[in-house]
Coordinates of C-alpha atoms in Angstrom, one line a residue:
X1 CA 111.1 21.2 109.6
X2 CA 114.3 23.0 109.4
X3 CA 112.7 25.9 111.2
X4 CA 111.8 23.6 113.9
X5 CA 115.0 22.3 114.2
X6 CA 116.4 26.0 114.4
X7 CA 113.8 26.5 117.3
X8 CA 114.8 23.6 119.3
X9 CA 118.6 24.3 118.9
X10 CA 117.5 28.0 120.3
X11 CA 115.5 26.5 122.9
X12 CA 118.5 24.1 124.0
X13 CA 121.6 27.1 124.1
X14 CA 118.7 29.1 126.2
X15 CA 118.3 26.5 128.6
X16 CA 121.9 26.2 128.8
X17 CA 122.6 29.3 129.4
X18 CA 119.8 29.6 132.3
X19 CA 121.7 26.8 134.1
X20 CA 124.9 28.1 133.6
X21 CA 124.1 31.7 134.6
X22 CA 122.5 30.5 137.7
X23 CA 125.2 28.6 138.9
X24 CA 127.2 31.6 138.4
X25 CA 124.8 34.0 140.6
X26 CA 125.3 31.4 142.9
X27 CA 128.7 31.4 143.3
X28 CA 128.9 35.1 142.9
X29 CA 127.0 35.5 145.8
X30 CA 128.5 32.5 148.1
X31 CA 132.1 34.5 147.4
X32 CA 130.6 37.5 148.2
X33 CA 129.8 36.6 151.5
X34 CA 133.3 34.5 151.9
X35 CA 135.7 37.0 150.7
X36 CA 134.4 39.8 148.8
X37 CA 137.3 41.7 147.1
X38 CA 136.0 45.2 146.0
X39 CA 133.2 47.4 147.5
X40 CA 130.6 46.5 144.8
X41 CA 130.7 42.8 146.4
X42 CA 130.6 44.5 150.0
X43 CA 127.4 45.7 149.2
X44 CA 126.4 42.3 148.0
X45 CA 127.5 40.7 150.8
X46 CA 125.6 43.1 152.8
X47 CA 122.2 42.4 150.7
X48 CA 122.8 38.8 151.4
X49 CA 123.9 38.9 155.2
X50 CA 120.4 41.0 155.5
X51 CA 118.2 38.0 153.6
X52 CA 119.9 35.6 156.0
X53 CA 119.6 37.2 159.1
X54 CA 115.6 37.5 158.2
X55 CA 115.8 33.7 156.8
X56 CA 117.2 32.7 160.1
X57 CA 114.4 33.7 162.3
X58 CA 112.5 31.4 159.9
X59 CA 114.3 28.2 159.5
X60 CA 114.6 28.8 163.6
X61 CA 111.0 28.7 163.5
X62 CA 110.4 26.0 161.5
X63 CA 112.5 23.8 163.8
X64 CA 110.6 24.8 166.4
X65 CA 107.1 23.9 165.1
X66 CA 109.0 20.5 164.4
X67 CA 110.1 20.2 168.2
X68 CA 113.8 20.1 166.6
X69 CA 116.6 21.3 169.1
X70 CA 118.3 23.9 166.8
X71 CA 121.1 26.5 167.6
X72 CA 121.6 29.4 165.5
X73 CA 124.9 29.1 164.8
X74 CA 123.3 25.7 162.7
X75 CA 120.4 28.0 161.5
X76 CA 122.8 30.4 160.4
X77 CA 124.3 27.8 157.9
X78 CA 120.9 26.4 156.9
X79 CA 119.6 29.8 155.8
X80 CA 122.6 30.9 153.9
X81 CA 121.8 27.6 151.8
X82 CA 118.1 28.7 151.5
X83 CA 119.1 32.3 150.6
X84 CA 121.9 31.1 148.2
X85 CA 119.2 28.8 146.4
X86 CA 116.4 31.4 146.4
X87 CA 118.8 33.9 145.0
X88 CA 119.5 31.0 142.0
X89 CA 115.8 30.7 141.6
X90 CA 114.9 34.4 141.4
X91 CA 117.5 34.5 138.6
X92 CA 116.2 31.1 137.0
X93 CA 112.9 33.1 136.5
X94 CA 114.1 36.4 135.0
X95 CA 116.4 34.2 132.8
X96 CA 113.3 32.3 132.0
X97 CA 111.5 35.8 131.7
X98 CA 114.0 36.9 129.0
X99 CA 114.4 34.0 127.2
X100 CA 110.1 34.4 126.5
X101 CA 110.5 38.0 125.8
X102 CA 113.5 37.0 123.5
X103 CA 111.3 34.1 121.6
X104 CA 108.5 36.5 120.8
X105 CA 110.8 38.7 119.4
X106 CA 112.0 36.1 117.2
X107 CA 108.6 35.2 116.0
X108 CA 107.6 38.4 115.7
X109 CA 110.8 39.3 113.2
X110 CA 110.0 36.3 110.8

């Protein structure tokens, strides 16, 4: 029981964590392309303009296939959102990805 406990208090700070690191990432990024203050975050910024400009053409596309009037200027803002979420996401999952690999190390060292 006490074990259990133990495992469920690990679980919880794990999933805290996750959030909390993702909404960092996010943030990270979303200054990056704002104001980025050293040439590390240039480089970010340049990795991210790049997954927008492709995301644009999409979202463009989308509103298209919709018959929705859409300039780019309003794509432009609509993919950043996309890119800055799917950026959260693919750190969600290698969070997620570490917190398994870190559990069955646990196991294993019982």
């Amino acid at each position: 029981l006490e074990e259990n406990l133990a495992t469920e208090q690990w679980k919880r700070d794990w999933l805290t964590k996750i959030e909390v690191d993702v909404a960092k990432i996010r943030e990270h990024y979303a200054h990056c392309l704002d104001r980025p203050a050293n040439r590390s975050e240039k480089k970010t910024r340049s990795d991210a303009r790049k997954r927008i400009k492709h995301r644009v053409t999409e979202v463009l596309a989308r509103a298209d296939s919709k018959n929705i009037p859409m300039e780019t200027k309003e794509a432009k803002v609509i993919a950043r959102e996309e890119v800055l979420h799917m950026i959260g996401e693919e750190e969600r999952a290698r969070l997620h990805d570490q917190m398994n690999k870190a559990f069955a190390k646990r196991e294993h060292d019982k």
